Amino acid sequence: MGCAPSIHVSHSGVIYCRDSEESNSPHQTTTISQGTNTLHGLFVKTDAADSIPSVLSYQSRQPPPSAGPRRKERRESGGASARSRTPHCCSVEAETQTSSSSPKASTTEVQVGPMRLTQHPIQVLLVFAKEDNQSNGFWWACDRAGYRCHIAWTPESALECFLDKHQEIIVIDHRNSKYFDAEDICRSIRATEPSEHTVILAVVPRTSADQEETSVLPLLDAGFDRQFLENSSVTACYNELVQIEHGEVRSQFKLRACNAVFTALDHCQEAVEITNEDHVIQYVNPAFERMMGYCKGELIGKELTELPKSDKNSADLLDNINTFIKKGKEWQGVYYARRKSGDNIQQHVKITPVVGQGGQIRHFVSLKRLHCTNENNKQPYKSHHEDKYTGDNSHSESGSYKCKNRRKDSADVKSITSQSSDAPSLQTRRYSSMARIHSMTIEAPITKVINIINAAQENSPITVAEALDRVLEILRTTELYSPQLGTKDEDPHTSDLVGGLMNDGLRRLSGNEYVFSKNMNLSHTHLPVPNTINDVPPCIAQLLDNEESWDFNIFELEAVTNKRPLVYLGLKVFARFGVSEFLNCSEATLRAWLQVIEANYHSSNSYHNSTHAADVLHATAFFLGKERVKGSLDHLDEVAALIAATIHDVDHPGRTNSFLCNAGSELAVLYNDTAVLESHHTALAFQLTTKDSKYNIFKNIDRNRYRTLRQAIIDMVLATEMTKHFEHVNKFVNSINKPMASEETSPHSEGSDTEYTANIKNFPDNQTLIKRMMIKCADVANPCRPLELCIEWAGRISEEYFAQTDEEKRQGLPVVMPVFDRNTCSIPKSQISFIDYFITDMFDAWDAFAHLPVLMQHLANNYKHWKTLDDLKCKSLRLPPENNN
């Protein structure tokens, strides 16, 4: 049995029956559990007159083969229904049958200009004092047309039902005033706001041939839209309702859609003004009110000529504009207007004529925004207007939506064009080019925000304007996403660590050059390289059996592979994710590629070596196995992520970007001190890969797929550059975390988690944010590893920073991170600062998306370890043996 429709009984005795769209019941019955009383097919059989509701609401899904018996059955209960006035509560259950032969209520597509609308099934309210052939005729007509029909027997229940359902058509019995006054019912309904879009039909009695037809004016005065001469034929009722639907109802539906348009206008940042053909103001939006200083009530109904005019416009400008737009042509130019306060403001105006009734121009729509131009240019509109009037299609200068000229050094268009008065054709070309440049809409989002704030300052109190000035100062910085360490933060570990990682460093202060050598040897150990993944030595294979676990010990793999963990782990992980199949390359090619990449990692580095690359590859593979991550990315994304993790630090010199910039290294010069190492890693990786077909894993994929894959790899590696850390994290939180949280907490959310993550595939930008966040977390996941692994990594990165400080002192370079002096540094403090500043927020955001409880528990445990050491004033990785009880 299918789901039954819900039926609710109000305090006034109104029954509302909402049919289930999924009902598969074989019968069309409704039962009222009130003793032995039952309601079959919504027709009542009962001996208790006071138990009959005042309204029946029902949408038929299966028209009866013969209406006669049912009408008779309804007539048997009709008296009781008409007499019932007592509120009555009861439990109701109903089931409906959907027949393929019956007309099914469905939605209709309606076009209103460029808008495509969906009209839902029509609802009809029948208001009759008693059941008769006429009420039955409309009932079955609604059934045939697929409308939802509601019947009310009293004026009170009719009003209540309408206020609840907002029916599009109301049919009121106007044949007999004995039971109720039809015109009073119509007036009471018309007094409500929803009735604005409702068609009300009066059923009037037929007149005899010798009687004069009555006027419809009283009906129209009462609020009726049309009358229907009494005719109980279902076909006649059906024809009337269908004509109303395709006429008045469809028109009202289109008018109702205008609410969406007006909502858009009300929230539009541009000032909008609509006048009739005689320039009487019909509409202005809130942006117009703010710009001009008037309220809507002071403007609507006034002619434009009644408003104060600016004396800065040329005498014939308005006449020229009117002549232009009266011809049905759009005018665009710069115009001075006077605010209510008396101030003159310069506007960029676009006036569009709109054709209406009778094919004539009935409206003029004006879009206005504040115009920014050189203050010495008194009439920049004149030349443009003359061009437009003669038919030139060049656009006017359109400045940003702001009140002050921020481009003080910008060229004066008029002065430029006036310098070539002896060459009119050259003048025209120069002016046209400059006008197009100024009208370009290439503002970045942050520019638009600044412009809006500038405009808002115009009408703001002095305190608000000063606060907005401070906001603008912040917005104009290039480091929008980077938190600033306040003066209260006196922790040198945090300051030095953040400064060293977030900055590209000072410019070179001496002639010292730092050049590191590249290790190009393809084989620097004596361990045999496997031919296939199945040829891996047993001791290594046994370790790799656990590679899918987060607690996998990468240092054990480093030891048994003689510091070559990347080849072995890479073969295992790449095979699990089908990388060879995706790239259409052999396992031998993939193996050779892994060898080349690993050979170009510096084993002499304590931290940035191939073990770190293998660790990041392991973390990336682990993240790719999480349900939400897997559901959000495509196979190409997975392959790109694994390759990016493998190459992300290739040929790393064991020094930071700041060091390289200060030392004036070849790479810093090559990459203009910007993302130096990250740019080098990707460039070298692709150079190595494409150098020889023996290890070119991309040689068999088509050009388009290669370009897409290459771009994804480059983007992910560049994301590991720390100067953009907070930008990536904040974008992820705002674009992924917050919408996901809203979706989960929304009371209307019915979609599964799988559906949500699948939707991300429709938004490539969001996929990019996920891939960036994934490799960033994989790159610095050390604090989330088991404690022993975390301690080992902390010792390695500290040693690398100590070595950099030693070299900076030897070469006389600026010391980027003074606290990383091996004689004075507190490793626990540096780890606490790193976790507080970079790790906690990022992994909270990543955990909220990928669900990583094990990692977050390790992070808490490790943080507690470092805090304990710091509290005990211990500067090393562990407590001394004498303190370890």
PDB file of C-alpha atoms in Angstrom, residues 468-591:
ATOM      1  CA  LEU A 468      35.065  52.715   6.368  1.00  0.00           C
ATOM      2  CA  ASP A 469      38.351  54.495   5.655  1.00  0.00           C
ATOM      3  CA  ARG A 470      40.067  52.040   7.965  1.00  0.00           C
ATOM      4  CA  VAL A 471      38.305  49.176   6.188  1.00  0.00           C
ATOM      5  CA  LEU A 472      39.565  50.472   2.857  1.00  0.00           C
ATOM      6  CA  GLU A 473      43.112  50.619   4.174  1.00  0.00           C
ATOM      7  CA  ILE A 474      42.899  46.930   5.078  1.00  0.00           C
ATOM      8  CA  LEU A 475      41.303  45.949   1.770  1.00  0.00           C
ATOM      9  CA  ARG A 476      43.949  47.720  -0.267  1.00  0.00           C
ATOM     10  CA  THR A 477      46.738  45.593   1.163  1.00  0.00           C
ATOM     11  CA  THR A 478      47.932  42.713  -0.969  1.00  0.00           C
ATOM     12  CA  GLU A 479      47.988  40.364   2.030  1.00  0.00           C
ATOM     13  CA  LEU A 480      44.253  40.085   2.527  1.00  0.00           C
ATOM     14  CA  TYR A 481      44.295  36.504   3.780  1.00  0.00           C
ATOM     15  CA  SER A 482      47.427  36.642   5.934  1.00  0.00           C
ATOM     16  CA  PRO A 483      46.870  37.218   9.664  1.00  0.00           C
ATOM     17  CA  GLN A 484      49.102  39.898  11.142  1.00  0.00           C
ATOM     18  CA  LEU A 485      51.014  39.234  14.317  1.00  0.00           C
ATOM     19  CA  GLY A 486      50.094  41.925  16.799  1.00  0.00           C
ATOM     20  CA  THR A 487      52.590  43.715  19.002  1.00  0.00           C
ATOM     21  CA  LYS A 488      51.237  41.768  21.948  1.00  0.00           C
ATOM     22  CA  ASP A 489      52.666  38.569  20.455  1.00  0.00           C
ATOM     23  CA  GLU A 490      56.159  38.584  21.871  1.00  0.00           C
ATOM     24  CA  ASP A 491      56.955  34.956  21.047  1.00  0.00           C
ATOM     25  CA  PRO A 492      60.060  35.117  18.829  1.00  0.00           C
ATOM     26  CA  HIS A 493      59.526  31.513  17.720  1.00  0.00           C
ATOM     27  CA  THR A 494      56.188  32.366  16.161  1.00  0.00           C
ATOM     28  CA  SER A 495      57.452  35.610  14.636  1.00  0.00           C
ATOM     29  CA  ASP A 496      60.544  34.032  13.117  1.00  0.00           C
ATOM     30  CA  LEU A 497      58.777  30.896  11.924  1.00  0.00           C
ATOM     31  CA  VAL A 498      55.946  32.803  10.297  1.00  0.00           C
ATOM     32  CA  GLY A 499      58.315  35.377   8.832  1.00  0.00           C
ATOM     33  CA  GLY A 500      60.562  32.721   7.395  1.00  0.00           C
ATOM     34  CA  LEU A 501      57.776  30.684   5.839  1.00  0.00           C
ATOM     35  CA  MET A 502      55.363  33.414   4.752  1.00  0.00           C
ATOM     36  CA  ASN A 503      57.820  35.873   3.176  1.00  0.00           C
ATOM     37  CA  ASP A 504      60.051  35.645   0.134  1.00  0.00           C
ATOM     38  CA  GLY A 505      62.748  37.364   2.143  1.00  0.00           C
ATOM     39  CA  LEU A 506      64.794  40.529   1.779  1.00  0.00           C
ATOM     40  CA  ARG A 507      66.514  41.397  -1.432  1.00  0.00           C
ATOM     41  CA  ARG A 508      70.159  40.484  -1.802  1.00  0.00           C
ATOM     42  CA  LEU A 509      72.347  42.700   0.365  1.00  0.00           C
ATOM     43  CA  SER A 510      75.745  41.493  -0.855  1.00  0.00           C
ATOM     44  CA  GLY A 511      77.421  39.896  -3.812  1.00  0.00           C
ATOM     45  CA  ASN A 512      77.193  36.456  -2.276  1.00  0.00           C
ATOM     46  CA  GLU A 513      75.746  33.882  -4.642  1.00  0.00           C
ATOM     47  CA  TYR A 514      74.126  30.688  -3.490  1.00  0.00           C
ATOM     48  CA  VAL A 515      74.175  27.952  -6.089  1.00  0.00           C
ATOM     49  CA  PHE A 516      73.273  24.388  -5.185  1.00  0.00           C
ATOM     50  CA  SER A 517      74.306  21.394  -7.190  1.00  0.00           C
ATOM     51  CA  LYS A 518      71.832  19.017  -8.727  1.00  0.00           C
ATOM     52  CA  ASN A 519      72.185  15.327  -8.064  1.00  0.00           C
ATOM     53  CA  MET A 520      71.594  13.864 -11.510  1.00  0.00           C
ATOM     54  CA  ASN A 521      72.757  10.338 -10.768  1.00  0.00           C
ATOM     55  CA  LEU A 522      70.039   7.864 -11.564  1.00  0.00           C
ATOM     56  CA  SER A 523      71.349   5.271  -9.168  1.00  0.00           C
ATOM     57  CA  HIS A 524      73.087   6.022  -5.905  1.00  0.00           C
ATOM     58  CA  THR A 525      72.451   2.860  -3.896  1.00  0.00           C
ATOM     59  CA  HIS A 526      73.232  -0.777  -4.318  1.00  0.00           C
ATOM     60  CA  LEU A 527      69.703  -2.037  -3.667  1.00  0.00           C
ATOM     61  CA  PRO A 528      68.314  -3.692  -6.816  1.00  0.00           C
ATOM     62  CA  VAL A 529      65.312  -1.917  -8.289  1.00  0.00           C
ATOM     63  CA  PRO A 530      62.310  -4.213  -8.805  1.00  0.00           C
ATOM     64  CA  ASN A 531      61.163  -4.979 -12.320  1.00  0.00           C
ATOM     65  CA  THR A 532      57.538  -5.051 -11.206  1.00  0.00           C
ATOM     66  CA  ILE A 533      55.636  -4.578  -7.991  1.00  0.00           C
ATOM     67  CA  ASN A 534      55.704  -8.349  -7.560  1.00  0.00           C
ATOM     68  CA  ASP A 535      59.532  -8.375  -7.530  1.00  0.00           C
ATOM     69  CA  VAL A 536      59.771  -6.328  -4.305  1.00  0.00           C
ATOM     70  CA  PRO A 537      62.015  -7.955  -1.660  1.00  0.00           C
ATOM     71  CA  PRO A 538      59.990  -9.738   1.067  1.00  0.00           C
ATOM     72  CA  CYS A 539      61.075  -7.394   3.871  1.00  0.00           C
ATOM     73  CA  ILE A 540      59.857  -4.397   1.871  1.00  0.00           C
ATOM     74  CA  ALA A 541      56.701  -6.136   0.689  1.00  0.00           C
ATOM     75  CA  GLN A 542      55.825  -6.965   4.277  1.00  0.00           C
ATOM     76  CA  LEU A 543      56.107  -3.313   5.280  1.00  0.00           C
ATOM     77  CA  LEU A 544      54.071  -2.186   2.280  1.00  0.00           C
ATOM     78  CA  ASP A 545      51.207  -4.466   3.268  1.00  0.00           C
ATOM     79  CA  ASN A 546      50.340  -1.816   5.855  1.00  0.00           C
ATOM     80  CA  GLU A 547      50.689   1.222   3.554  1.00  0.00           C
ATOM     81  CA  GLU A 548      46.954   2.000   3.578  1.00  0.00           C
ATOM     82  CA  SER A 549      47.051   2.664   7.334  1.00  0.00           C
ATOM     83  CA  TRP A 550      47.626   6.204   8.583  1.00  0.00           C
ATOM     84  CA  ASP A 551      50.080   4.850  11.178  1.00  0.00           C
ATOM     85  CA  PHE A 552      52.335   3.403   8.443  1.00  0.00           C
ATOM     86  CA  ASN A 553      55.979   3.906   9.506  1.00  0.00           C
ATOM     87  CA  ILE A 554      57.766   5.625   6.615  1.00  0.00           C
ATOM     88  CA  PHE A 555      61.092   5.597   8.475  1.00  0.00           C
ATOM     89  CA  GLU A 556      61.160   1.793   8.582  1.00  0.00           C
ATOM     90  CA  LEU A 557      60.636   1.810   4.809  1.00  0.00           C
ATOM     91  CA  GLU A 558      63.428   4.377   4.486  1.00  0.00           C
ATOM     92  CA  ALA A 559      65.775   2.070   6.407  1.00  0.00           C
ATOM     93  CA  VAL A 560      65.076  -1.159   4.498  1.00  0.00           C
ATOM     94  CA  THR A 561      65.250   0.616   1.095  1.00  0.00           C
ATOM     95  CA  ASN A 562      68.520   2.431   1.836  1.00  0.00           C
ATOM     96  CA  LYS A 563      66.822   5.827   1.662  1.00  0.00           C
ATOM     97  CA  ARG A 564      64.889   5.024  -1.509  1.00  0.00           C
ATOM     98  CA  PRO A 565      61.324   4.634  -0.199  1.00  0.00           C
ATOM     99  CA  LEU A 566      59.718   6.657  -2.998  1.00  0.00           C
ATOM    100  CA  VAL A 567      60.171   4.074  -5.769  1.00  0.00           C
ATOM    101  CA  TYR A 568      58.754   1.216  -3.741  1.00  0.00           C
ATOM    102  CA  LEU A 569      55.870   3.092  -2.140  1.00  0.00           C
ATOM    103  CA  GLY A 570      55.156   4.806  -5.461  1.00  0.00           C
ATOM    104  CA  LEU A 571      54.832   1.504  -7.328  1.00  0.00           C
ATOM    105  CA  LYS A 572      52.433   0.170  -4.714  1.00  0.00           C
ATOM    106  CA  VAL A 573      50.264   3.295  -4.460  1.00  0.00           C
ATOM    107  CA  PHE A 574      50.193   3.995  -8.204  1.00  0.00           C
ATOM    108  CA  ALA A 575      49.133   0.404  -8.877  1.00  0.00           C
ATOM    109  CA  ARG A 576      46.314   0.696  -6.328  1.00  0.00           C
ATOM    110  CA  PHE A 577      44.960   3.831  -8.026  1.00  0.00           C
ATOM    111  CA  GLY A 578      45.374   2.580 -11.595  1.00  0.00           C
ATOM    112  CA  VAL A 579      47.806   5.299 -12.630  1.00  0.00           C
ATOM    113  CA  SER A 580      49.491   3.210 -15.356  1.00  0.00           C
ATOM    114  CA  GLU A 581      46.118   2.374 -16.869  1.00  0.00           C
ATOM    115  CA  PHE A 582      45.034   6.002 -16.843  1.00  0.00           C
ATOM    116  CA  LEU A 583      48.292   7.198 -18.436  1.00  0.00           C
ATOM    117  CA  ASN A 584      48.395   4.224 -20.810  1.00  0.00           C
ATOM    118  CA  CYS A 585      52.017   3.604 -19.914  1.00  0.00           C
ATOM    119  CA  SER A 586      53.822   0.430 -18.927  1.00  0.00           C
ATOM    120  CA  GLU A 587      54.823  -0.370 -15.369  1.00  0.00           C
ATOM    121  CA  ALA A 588      58.457  -0.301 -16.535  1.00  0.00           C
ATOM    122  CA  THR A 589      58.060   3.301 -17.709  1.00  0.00           C
ATOM    123  CA  LEU A 590      56.423   4.257 -14.427  1.00  0.00           C
ATOM    124  CA  ARG A 591      59.204   2.537 -12.469  1.00  0.00           C
TER     125      ARG A 591
END
